Coordinates of C-alpha atoms in Angstrom, one line a residue:
M1 CA 18.3 68.9 20.4
S2 CA 21.1 70.3 18.3
S3 CA 21.3 74.0 18.3
L4 CA 20.5 75.8 15.0
S5 CA 24.1 76.8 14.6
Q6 CA 25.1 73.1 14.5
R7 CA 22.6 72.4 11.8
H8 CA 23.1 75.3 9.4
R9 CA 25.8 77.5 8.2
G10 CA 26.1 80.5 10.5
A11 CA 27.1 82.8 7.7
M12 CA 23.7 82.3 6.1
R13 CA 21.6 83.3 9.0
T14 CA 20.1 86.7 9.5
T15 CA 21.3 89.0 12.3
A16 CA 17.8 88.8 13.9
L17 CA 17.9 85.0 14.0
V18 CA 21.4 84.9 15.5
A19 CA 20.1 87.2 18.3
L20 CA 17.2 84.9 18.9
L21 CA 19.5 81.9 19.2
I22 CA 21.4 83.8 21.9
A23 CA 18.1 84.5 23.7
G24 CA 17.1 80.9 23.4
S25 CA 14.1 81.0 21.1
S26 CA 11.9 77.9 20.7
T27 CA 12.4 75.7 17.7
A28 CA 11.0 72.5 16.1
F29 CA 11.6 68.9 17.1
A30 CA 11.4 69.4 20.9
D31 CA 9.7 66.2 21.9
A32 CA 10.2 62.7 23.4
F33 CA 11.7 61.4 20.1
D34 CA 14.4 64.0 19.8
P35 CA 18.0 62.8 19.8
P36 CA 20.2 63.8 22.8
A37 CA 21.5 67.4 22.5
T38 CA 25.0 66.4 21.6
Y39 CA 24.4 63.3 19.5
Y40 CA 25.2 64.9 16.2
D41 CA 27.8 67.4 17.4
S42 CA 30.5 65.8 15.3
T43 CA 28.6 66.6 12.1
A44 CA 29.1 70.3 12.6
P45 CA 32.6 70.9 14.1
G46 CA 32.9 74.5 15.2
G47 CA 29.3 75.0 14.4
V48 CA 29.8 74.6 10.6
P49 CA 27.9 71.6 9.2
L50 CA 29.8 69.0 7.3
V51 CA 28.5 68.1 3.8
G52 CA 28.8 65.3 1.3
S53 CA 31.2 62.5 2.0
A54 CA 32.6 64.2 5.1
L55 CA 29.1 64.2 6.7
K56 CA 28.5 60.6 5.7
S57 CA 31.8 59.6 7.3
A58 CA 30.9 61.4 10.5
L59 CA 27.5 59.6 10.5
T60 CA 29.2 56.3 9.9
T61 CA 31.2 56.8 13.1
I62 CA 28.1 57.8 15.0
T63 CA 25.9 54.9 13.9
N64 CA 28.6 52.3 14.6
N65 CA 28.6 53.4 18.2
A66 CA 26.0 50.7 18.9
I67 CA 25.3 47.6 21.0
F68 CA 25.5 44.3 19.0
Q69 CA 22.5 42.1 19.3
D70 CA 22.4 38.8 17.5
Y71 CA 19.8 37.8 15.0
G72 CA 17.8 35.7 17.5
Y73 CA 17.4 38.8 19.7
A74 CA 15.0 40.3 17.1
R75 CA 12.4 37.6 17.8
F76 CA 11.7 39.1 21.1
A77 CA 12.6 42.8 20.4
L78 CA 10.5 43.6 17.3
D79 CA 7.2 43.1 19.2
D80 CA 8.3 46.0 21.4
I81 CA 9.9 48.1 18.7
D82 CA 7.0 47.7 16.3
A83 CA 4.2 47.4 18.9
D84 CA 0.6 48.3 18.0
L85 CA -0.1 50.9 20.6
D86 CA -3.8 50.6 20.0
N87 CA -3.8 46.8 20.6
P88 CA -1.6 45.8 23.5
G89 CA 0.3 42.6 22.8
N90 CA 0.1 43.0 19.0
V91 CA 2.8 44.0 16.5
M92 CA 2.5 46.0 13.3
L93 CA 3.8 44.3 10.2
V94 CA 5.8 46.1 7.5
Y95 CA 4.4 46.7 4.0
N96 CA 0.7 45.8 4.7
G97 CA 0.4 47.4 8.2
A98 CA -1.4 44.4 9.6
S99 CA -1.8 44.1 13.4
V100 CA -1.1 40.6 14.6
S101 CA -0.1 38.9 17.9
G102 CA 3.4 39.9 18.8
T103 CA 4.2 36.6 20.5
W104 CA 7.0 34.8 18.6
D105 CA 5.7 31.4 17.3
S106 CA 8.7 30.4 15.2
G107 CA 7.7 32.6 12.3
S108 CA 4.2 31.3 11.6
T109 CA 2.4 34.6 12.3
W110 CA 5.3 36.9 11.4
N111 CA 8.9 36.5 10.6
R112 CA 12.0 38.8 10.3
E113 CA 12.3 40.7 7.1
H114 CA 15.7 42.0 6.0
T115 CA 14.7 45.2 4.3
W116 CA 18.3 45.1 2.8
P117 CA 18.3 41.5 1.6
R118 CA 21.0 39.1 2.6
S119 CA 21.6 38.2 -1.0
L120 CA 22.5 41.8 -1.7
G121 CA 25.5 42.1 0.6
V122 CA 24.2 41.6 4.1
G123 CA 26.1 38.9 6.0
S124 CA 24.7 36.0 7.8
S125 CA 26.0 36.6 11.3
G126 CA 27.3 40.2 11.7
A127 CA 25.7 43.4 12.9
D128 CA 24.3 44.1 9.4
N129 CA 22.3 40.8 9.6
S130 CA 20.7 41.6 12.9
D131 CA 20.6 45.4 12.8
L132 CA 17.2 46.4 14.2
H133 CA 17.0 49.5 12.1
Q134 CA 16.6 47.3 9.0
L135 CA 14.9 44.2 10.5
R136 CA 11.1 44.4 10.5
P137 CA 8.3 42.0 11.5
C138 CA 6.6 40.8 8.3
N139 CA 3.8 38.6 7.0
P140 CA 5.7 35.4 5.9
G141 CA 3.9 35.3 2.6
L142 CA 4.9 38.9 1.8
N143 CA 8.4 38.3 2.9
S144 CA 8.6 35.4 0.5
S145 CA 7.0 37.4 -2.3
R146 CA 9.5 40.2 -1.8
G147 CA 12.5 37.8 -1.8
N148 CA 15.6 39.8 -2.7
K149 CA 13.9 42.4 -4.9
P150 CA 15.3 45.9 -4.6
F151 CA 13.0 48.7 -3.8
G152 CA 11.4 50.4 -6.7
P153 CA 8.1 51.0 -8.5
G154 CA 7.1 47.4 -9.3
G155 CA 7.9 44.7 -11.9
S156 CA 11.3 43.4 -10.9
Y157 CA 11.3 45.8 -8.0
W158 CA 9.4 45.7 -4.7
D159 CA 7.2 48.7 -3.9
P160 CA 6.9 49.0 -0.1
G161 CA 3.9 51.3 -0.6
A162 CA 1.9 48.9 -2.9
F163 CA -0.4 47.8 -0.1
G164 CA -1.8 51.2 0.7
Q165 CA 0.5 51.9 3.6
Y166 CA 3.1 54.6 4.0
Y167 CA 6.3 52.6 4.0
R168 CA 8.1 54.1 1.0
G169 CA 9.8 57.0 2.9
E170 CA 10.5 54.7 5.9
M171 CA 12.2 52.1 3.7
A172 CA 14.2 54.8 1.9
R173 CA 15.6 56.1 5.2
A174 CA 16.4 52.5 6.4
M175 CA 18.4 52.0 3.2
F176 CA 20.3 55.3 3.7
Y177 CA 21.1 54.2 7.2
M178 CA 22.4 50.8 6.0
E179 CA 24.8 52.3 3.4
T180 CA 26.0 54.8 5.9
R181 CA 26.8 52.3 8.7
Y182 CA 28.0 49.5 6.6
T183 CA 30.4 51.1 4.1
Y184 CA 30.6 48.0 1.9
L185 CA 27.0 48.4 1.0
T186 CA 26.0 50.7 -1.9
L187 CA 22.9 52.3 -3.2
V188 CA 22.6 52.7 -6.9
D189 CA 20.3 54.1 -9.6
G190 CA 18.6 51.3 -11.5
F191 CA 18.7 47.6 -10.8
P192 CA 21.5 46.6 -8.4
S193 CA 24.0 43.7 -8.2
G194 CA 26.5 42.4 -5.7
N195 CA 26.4 44.4 -2.6
Q196 CA 24.2 47.0 -4.1
M197 CA 20.6 48.1 -3.4
G198 CA 18.3 50.4 -5.4
D199 CA 16.6 52.0 -6.9
L200 CA 18.2 55.2 -5.5
R201 CA 16.2 57.5 -7.7
Y202 CA 13.0 56.4 -6.2
L203 CA 14.4 56.1 -2.6
L204 CA 15.3 59.8 -2.8
R205 CA 11.8 60.7 -4.1
W206 CA 10.1 58.6 -1.5
H207 CA 12.2 60.2 1.3
Y208 CA 10.8 63.7 0.4
E209 CA 7.3 62.5 -0.3
E210 CA 6.7 60.7 3.0
A211 CA 8.1 62.4 6.1
P212 CA 9.1 60.5 9.3
D213 CA 5.8 60.1 11.2
F214 CA 5.0 59.3 14.8
G215 CA 5.5 55.5 14.3
E216 CA 8.8 55.8 12.6
R217 CA 10.2 58.4 15.1
R218 CA 8.9 56.3 18.0
R219 CA 10.6 53.2 16.4
N220 CA 13.9 55.1 16.1
Q221 CA 13.7 56.1 19.8
E222 CA 12.8 52.6 21.0
I223 CA 15.9 51.1 19.3
Y224 CA 18.1 53.8 20.8
D225 CA 16.7 53.7 24.3
H226 CA 16.1 50.0 24.9
H227 CA 17.9 47.8 22.3
Q228 CA 20.8 49.0 20.2
S229 CA 21.8 52.4 21.5
N230 CA 22.1 54.0 18.1
R231 CA 19.8 56.0 15.9
N232 CA 18.9 56.4 12.2
P233 CA 20.2 59.9 11.5
Y234 CA 17.9 60.3 8.4
V235 CA 14.9 60.0 10.7
D236 CA 16.2 62.6 13.0
R237 CA 17.7 64.9 10.4
P238 CA 16.0 64.4 7.0
E239 CA 18.1 67.3 5.6
F240 CA 21.2 65.2 5.7
V241 CA 20.0 63.1 2.7
W242 CA 20.5 65.5 -0.2
T243 CA 24.1 66.5 0.4
I244 CA 25.0 62.8 0.4
W245 CA 22.9 61.3 -2.3
G246 CA 21.5 64.3 -4.2
D247 CA 22.5 65.2 -7.8
G248 CA 24.4 68.4 -6.9
P249 CA 23.9 71.7 -5.1
N250 CA 20.2 72.2 -4.2
D251 CA 18.5 74.8 -6.3
S252 CA 15.5 75.4 -4.0
T253 CA 14.5 78.9 -2.8
L254 CA 11.6 79.3 -0.3
H255 CA 9.7 82.6 0.1
V256 CA 6.6 84.0 1.8
G257 CA 4.6 87.0 0.5
A258 CA 6.0 88.6 -2.6
S259 CA 8.9 87.3 -4.6
P260 CA 12.2 86.8 -2.7
A261 CA 15.2 89.1 -2.8
A262 CA 18.3 87.9 -4.5
D263 CA 19.6 86.2 -1.3
G264 CA 16.3 84.3 -1.0
S265 CA 14.9 86.4 1.9
S266 CA 11.3 87.5 2.0
S267 CA 8.8 88.7 4.6
T268 CA 5.1 89.1 5.3
T269 CA 2.9 90.3 8.1
V270 CA -0.3 88.8 9.5
D271 CA -2.8 89.9 12.0
V272 CA -4.3 87.0 13.9
G273 CA -7.0 89.1 15.7
V274 CA -8.1 88.5 19.2
G275 CA -7.2 85.5 21.4
L276 CA -7.1 84.5 25.0
V277 CA -4.1 84.5 27.4
G278 CA -2.6 81.0 27.7
A279 CA -4.2 79.6 24.6
P280 CA -3.0 79.7 20.9
F281 CA -4.9 82.2 18.8
A282 CA -6.8 80.9 15.8
P283 CA -4.0 80.3 13.3
V284 CA -3.9 82.2 10.0
D285 CA -2.6 80.2 7.0
V286 CA 0.6 81.6 5.4
T287 CA 1.7 80.2 2.1
I288 CA 5.3 79.2 1.5
T289 CA 6.3 79.0 -2.1
K290 CA 9.3 76.9 -3.4
L291 CA 11.2 77.9 -6.5
G292 CA 13.5 75.4 -8.2
D293 CA 13.3 71.8 -9.3
D294 CA 15.0 70.1 -6.3
P295 CA 13.3 68.9 -3.2
T296 CA 14.1 70.4 0.2
T297 CA 13.2 70.4 3.9
F298 CA 12.4 73.4 6.0
E299 CA 12.0 74.2 9.6
V300 CA 9.5 76.5 11.4
I301 CA 11.3 78.6 14.0
L302 CA 9.4 80.5 16.6
A303 CA 10.4 83.7 18.4
G304 CA 8.6 86.1 20.8
D305 CA 5.0 85.0 21.4
A306 CA 4.8 83.3 18.0
S307 CA 3.0 79.9 17.8
S308 CA 2.4 77.5 15.0
P309 CA 0.8 74.0 14.8
D310 CA 3.5 73.2 12.3
A311 CA 6.4 74.0 14.6
N312 CA 7.1 70.4 15.7
N313 CA 7.1 68.9 12.2
Q314 CA 9.9 69.4 9.7
G315 CA 8.3 70.5 6.4
R316 CA 9.3 69.3 3.0
F317 CA 8.9 70.0 -0.7
R318 CA 9.1 67.2 -3.2
Y319 CA 10.8 67.2 -6.6
R320 CA 9.2 69.5 -9.2
R321 CA 10.0 67.1 -12.1
D322 CA 9.2 63.4 -12.4
I323 CA 11.8 60.7 -12.9
N324 CA 12.0 61.4 -16.6
G325 CA 12.5 65.2 -16.1
V326 CA 9.0 66.2 -17.0
I327 CA 7.6 69.1 -14.9
E328 CA 4.8 67.7 -12.7
L329 CA 4.4 70.7 -10.3
P330 CA 4.6 74.1 -12.0
V331 CA 4.3 75.9 -8.7
Q332 CA 5.0 74.3 -5.3
Q333 CA 3.3 75.8 -2.3
K334 CA 2.5 74.7 1.2
T335 CA 0.7 76.5 4.0
I336 CA 1.6 76.7 7.7
G337 CA -0.4 78.1 10.5
A338 CA 0.8 81.4 12.0
S339 CA -0.5 82.0 15.5
L340 CA 0.3 83.6 18.9
L341 CA 0.5 82.3 22.4
A342 CA 0.3 85.1 24.9
T343 CA 1.1 85.1 28.7
T344 CA -0.3 88.6 29.4
A345 CA -3.2 90.6 28.2
G346 CA -2.6 93.4 25.6
A347 CA -0.9 93.8 22.3
V348 CA 1.0 90.6 21.3
N349 CA 3.7 90.1 18.7
G350 CA 5.8 87.3 17.5
T351 CA 8.0 86.2 14.6
I352 CA 8.2 82.9 12.6
F353 CA 11.3 82.2 10.6
I354 CA 11.1 79.7 7.7
D355 CA 14.6 78.1 7.4
N356 CA 15.5 76.2 4.2
T357 CA 17.5 73.4 5.9
D358 CA 19.3 72.0 2.9
L359 CA 23.1 71.9 3.5
T360 CA 24.4 72.1 -0.1
E361 CA 25.4 75.3 -1.8
E362 CA 26.5 76.4 -5.2
A363 CA 29.4 78.9 -5.4
G364 CA 29.1 82.2 -7.1
A365 CA 26.2 84.4 -8.1
S366 CA 24.2 81.5 -9.6
G367 CA 24.0 79.9 -6.2
E368 CA 22.9 83.0 -4.3
G369 CA 19.6 82.5 -2.5
K370 CA 19.5 78.7 -3.2
G371 CA 19.8 75.7 -0.9
A372 CA 22.1 76.5 2.1
R373 CA 22.4 80.1 0.7
D374 CA 18.6 80.6 0.9
T375 CA 18.3 83.3 3.6
D376 CA 15.5 82.8 6.1
D377 CA 12.0 84.1 5.4
I378 CA 10.2 86.1 8.1
I379 CA 6.6 86.1 9.2
T380 CA 5.7 88.9 11.6
I381 CA 2.5 88.2 13.6
S382 CA 0.4 90.6 15.7
G383 CA -2.8 90.3 17.7
V384 CA -4.5 91.3 21.0
A385 CA -4.7 89.0 24.0
L386 CA -7.6 89.1 26.4
D387 CA -7.6 87.9 30.0
R388 CA -10.1 85.1 30.6
A389 CA -13.6 85.9 31.8
E390 CA -14.3 85.3 35.5
G391 CA -17.8 84.3 36.4
S392 CA -18.9 85.0 39.9
L393 CA -22.1 85.1 42.0
A394 CA -20.9 88.1 43.8
S395 CA -18.7 91.2 43.2
P396 CA -15.9 92.2 43.7
A397 CA -15.0 88.9 45.3
D398 CA -14.9 85.8 43.2
V399 CA -17.7 83.6 44.6
D400 CA -18.5 80.3 42.7
G401 CA -21.2 79.0 45.0
I402 CA -24.1 80.5 47.1
T403 CA -27.0 79.1 49.1
I404 CA -30.4 80.8 49.0
D405 CA -32.7 79.7 51.9
F406 CA -36.3 80.8 51.5
G407 CA -37.1 79.6 55.0
T408 CA -40.7 78.5 55.6
V409 CA -43.2 79.6 53.0
F410 CA -47.0 79.2 53.1
Q411 CA -48.5 76.4 51.1
F412 CA -50.6 77.8 48.3
G413 CA -49.3 81.2 49.1
V414 CA -47.5 83.8 46.9
E415 CA -44.3 82.3 45.4
P416 CA -41.3 84.2 46.8
V417 CA -38.5 85.3 44.4
E418 CA -34.8 85.8 45.3
P419 CA -32.2 87.3 43.0
I420 CA -29.4 85.4 41.3
V421 CA -26.8 87.8 39.9
I422 CA -24.0 86.5 37.6
H423 CA -21.0 88.8 37.3
N424 CA -18.2 88.9 34.8
L425 CA -15.3 90.2 37.0
E426 CA -12.9 92.4 34.9
S427 CA -9.3 91.2 35.4
T428 CA -7.7 93.8 33.1
P429 CA -9.7 96.9 32.2
G430 CA -10.6 96.8 28.5
L431 CA -8.8 93.5 28.0
T432 CA -11.1 90.9 29.5
A433 CA -13.1 88.4 27.5
D434 CA -17.0 88.4 27.5
L435 CA -18.7 85.8 29.6
V436 CA -21.2 83.3 28.1
I437 CA -23.8 81.3 30.1
A438 CA -23.3 78.0 28.3
A439 CA -25.3 75.4 30.2
L440 CA -27.7 74.9 33.1
A441 CA -28.1 71.6 35.0
S442 CA -30.0 70.7 38.2
S443 CA -30.5 68.1 40.8
G444 CA -32.8 67.5 43.8
D445 CA -36.2 69.1 44.1
D446 CA -35.7 71.1 40.9
A447 CA -39.4 71.0 40.0
V448 CA -40.2 72.9 43.2
L449 CA -37.2 75.2 43.5
T450 CA -36.6 76.7 40.1
T451 CA -34.7 79.5 38.4
D452 CA -35.1 81.5 35.2
V453 CA -31.3 81.7 34.4
A454 CA -31.1 81.7 30.6
T455 CA -28.4 80.0 28.5
S456 CA -28.2 82.8 26.0
G457 CA -26.5 86.1 25.6
T458 CA -23.2 87.4 27.0
I459 CA -22.1 89.4 29.9
V460 CA -19.4 92.0 29.2
P461 CA -16.5 92.5 31.5
G462 CA -17.4 94.4 34.7
D463 CA -21.2 93.9 34.1
S464 CA -23.7 91.4 35.4
A465 CA -27.0 89.7 34.6
S466 CA -29.8 89.3 37.0
F467 CA -32.1 86.3 37.3
G468 CA -34.5 84.9 39.9
A469 CA -35.1 81.8 42.0
T470 CA -38.5 80.9 43.3
V471 CA -40.5 78.2 45.2
D472 CA -43.6 76.5 43.8
T473 CA -45.9 76.7 46.9
D474 CA -48.7 74.5 45.3
V475 CA -47.0 71.4 46.5
A476 CA -47.2 69.1 49.6
Q477 CA -45.9 70.5 52.8
G478 CA -42.3 69.5 53.7
A479 CA -38.6 70.4 53.3
Y480 CA -37.2 70.9 49.8
A481 CA -33.7 71.3 48.4
A482 CA -32.3 71.7 44.9
T483 CA -28.9 72.5 43.3
W484 CA -28.6 74.4 40.1
T485 CA -25.2 74.3 38.3
I486 CA -24.6 77.2 35.9
T487 CA -21.8 76.6 33.5
V488 CA -20.2 79.8 32.2
S489 CA -17.4 80.2 29.7
D490 CA -15.1 82.6 27.9
E491 CA -16.5 84.0 24.7
A492 CA -16.1 81.9 21.6
L493 CA -12.3 82.1 21.1
P494 CA -9.8 79.3 20.7
G495 CA -9.0 77.8 24.0
A496 CA -12.1 79.1 25.8
Q497 CA -12.5 77.5 29.2
S498 CA -15.6 77.0 31.3
E499 CA -16.3 76.9 35.0
D500 CA -19.3 76.0 37.1
L501 CA -21.2 78.3 39.4
T502 CA -23.4 76.5 42.0
V503 CA -26.7 77.8 43.5
T504 CA -28.2 75.8 46.3
L505 CA -31.9 76.5 47.0
L506 CA -33.6 75.5 50.3
A507 CA -37.2 75.9 51.4
V508 CA -39.8 74.5 53.8
V509 CA -43.4 74.6 52.6
G510 CA -45.6 75.0 55.7
P511 CA -49.4 75.1 56.3
P512 CA -51.2 77.8 54.3
A513 CA -51.6 81.2 55.9
C514 CA -55.3 81.3 55.3
S515 CA -57.2 78.0 54.7
G516 CA -59.8 79.7 52.6
D517 CA -57.4 81.3 50.1
I518 CA -58.3 80.1 46.6
D519 CA -56.8 82.7 44.3
G520 CA -53.3 82.6 45.9
D521 CA -53.1 86.2 47.2
G522 CA -52.6 85.0 50.7
G523 CA -55.9 86.0 52.2
T524 CA -59.5 84.8 52.3
Q525 CA -61.6 87.5 50.7
L526 CA -64.5 88.2 48.3
G527 CA -62.5 87.1 45.3
D528 CA -62.2 83.6 46.8
F529 CA -65.9 83.4 47.5
T530 CA -66.6 84.4 43.8
I531 CA -64.4 81.6 42.5
L532 CA -66.0 79.0 44.7
A533 CA -69.5 80.2 43.9
S534 CA -68.8 80.0 40.1
N535 CA -67.4 76.5 40.4
F536 CA -69.9 75.1 42.9
G537 CA -70.7 71.5 42.1
A538 CA -67.5 70.9 40.0
G539 CA -65.9 67.5 40.3
P540 CA -64.6 65.0 40.5
G541 CA -61.0 66.2 40.0
A542 CA -61.7 69.8 40.9
L543 CA -58.5 71.8 41.8
R544 CA -57.9 74.1 44.8
S545 CA -57.8 77.0 42.3
Q546 CA -61.4 76.1 41.4
G547 CA -62.5 76.1 45.0
D548 CA -61.7 72.6 46.3
L549 CA -60.4 73.6 49.8
T550 CA -60.9 70.1 51.4
G551 CA -58.9 68.3 48.8
D552 CA -61.7 65.7 48.0
G553 CA -61.8 66.7 44.3
F554 CA -65.3 68.3 44.6
V555 CA -66.4 71.9 45.1
D556 CA -69.3 71.5 47.5
L557 CA -70.7 72.6 50.8
G558 CA -67.6 71.4 52.7
D559 CA -65.5 73.9 50.9
F560 CA -68.0 76.7 51.5
T561 CA -67.8 75.9 55.2
V562 CA -64.0 76.2 55.2
L563 CA -64.2 79.5 53.3
A564 CA -66.9 80.9 55.5
G565 CA -65.0 80.0 58.7
D566 CA -61.8 81.6 57.4
F567 CA -63.4 84.6 55.7
G568 CA -61.4 87.8 56.4
C569 CA -58.2 86.0 57.1
T570 CA -55.0 87.9 56.1
P571 CA -51.5 86.5 56.1

């Protein structure tokens, strides 16, 4: 990626921003579709960006450093360049965005559309005829309907956005590329003739209304990496457009917070509250206001622990006036998310610079604070970062799994209880997140071996919550095992993560300690006799708790015999 000093006039940057560049601050456009770091170096010799015709000339040289592919090559390249990533083997068609089979079938399903028509200056055999930056797979009927119409809002023009798809900005940038690489081609306002294409007025507007998206940037990268070895500079650097085709020095001024100073600078502060180490804080919206009629682009530059979901997308403002000069947008504003991304717990700070990336400038006092002379705007961000909660089944060690073995318990006896203690280990005193018990799941004999762990409430750092595990003894004799998975999580902050704590419960239910025990207290005593006597004759279906000691479903003499023989038994 080009350094900021290559893309903007160093004299316009603030002292703070220059220091950040030396320190290596993070900037936008650092992704897989970025141009090589030195690709556009010749557009800013000595770190001072070229403008106007000098910039266009440098870009002509850059774009002509390409591999020539003949026209037939496109039949088997466009299905890769314009592949439908959601439908392997399909290709996305220009204008209507349809997904069709990418296999070439002599133009029946799709054919090759010259977005700059042959009849408007493109040759029949040269690089301009087969340039993959302008050739697109197209529905044959739409290709025929378009014919050689120039791009524009309809009628005698062809509107690439008329089918509900976002191809206006993309086609504008393809036309800018064609005029740049092939200097005998010309873009004009109004209806073109000869080697001309238009309508330039609308191409400029479309460029600022529809930014390069994932598909367009991917396409640019595919052509560079695998087919033609050159790039469309106006996809990589949208700010190049105005200085070449705009109507003069750009009059835009961007500001945050209150009105800007004379040099266009402004500042504001935001508090993003509390967040977690290693995760972006919840972003706070900051409004950017643009003054002036002209469109512009801007870049979100991060420093310190600053973060923003908008940092990898170049922002833009459209024209304030319509094609006839009537004001459409009295005030132009956009919002960006200001956030933090901390690596350690404690107070966190960061800075976001909003850089008006236009390259044109007007001399004298009337141009101060506009376009390339618009000094950066500064957003100062503060917050507090917490270490993540750490759930544990012990303390101070971090234990994520335990086994509780009840051993052998008496059938029908008192249900034993063992403690389960969940700790929130405190990583940094006073700066650790609360722990939430988020979910509870079980497997195995979970109807016999149970727990009262509750999925509610929170555990503050350094504290614990106690629960119990027990065995239902009113079951058949035998060995039982169950696993309870307790999912715990950081408190409800952006980027909260969960972990599982595992409790394995084991027990063997053996013969009852006293065969005449009815009330479950472990012994055979007067209370058991009272229960049996009051239910004598009950059945069928009588329960042990009613006095059925023989298990035949009746409370009768047989049960009395068992009780009498066991009377006085204690466990």
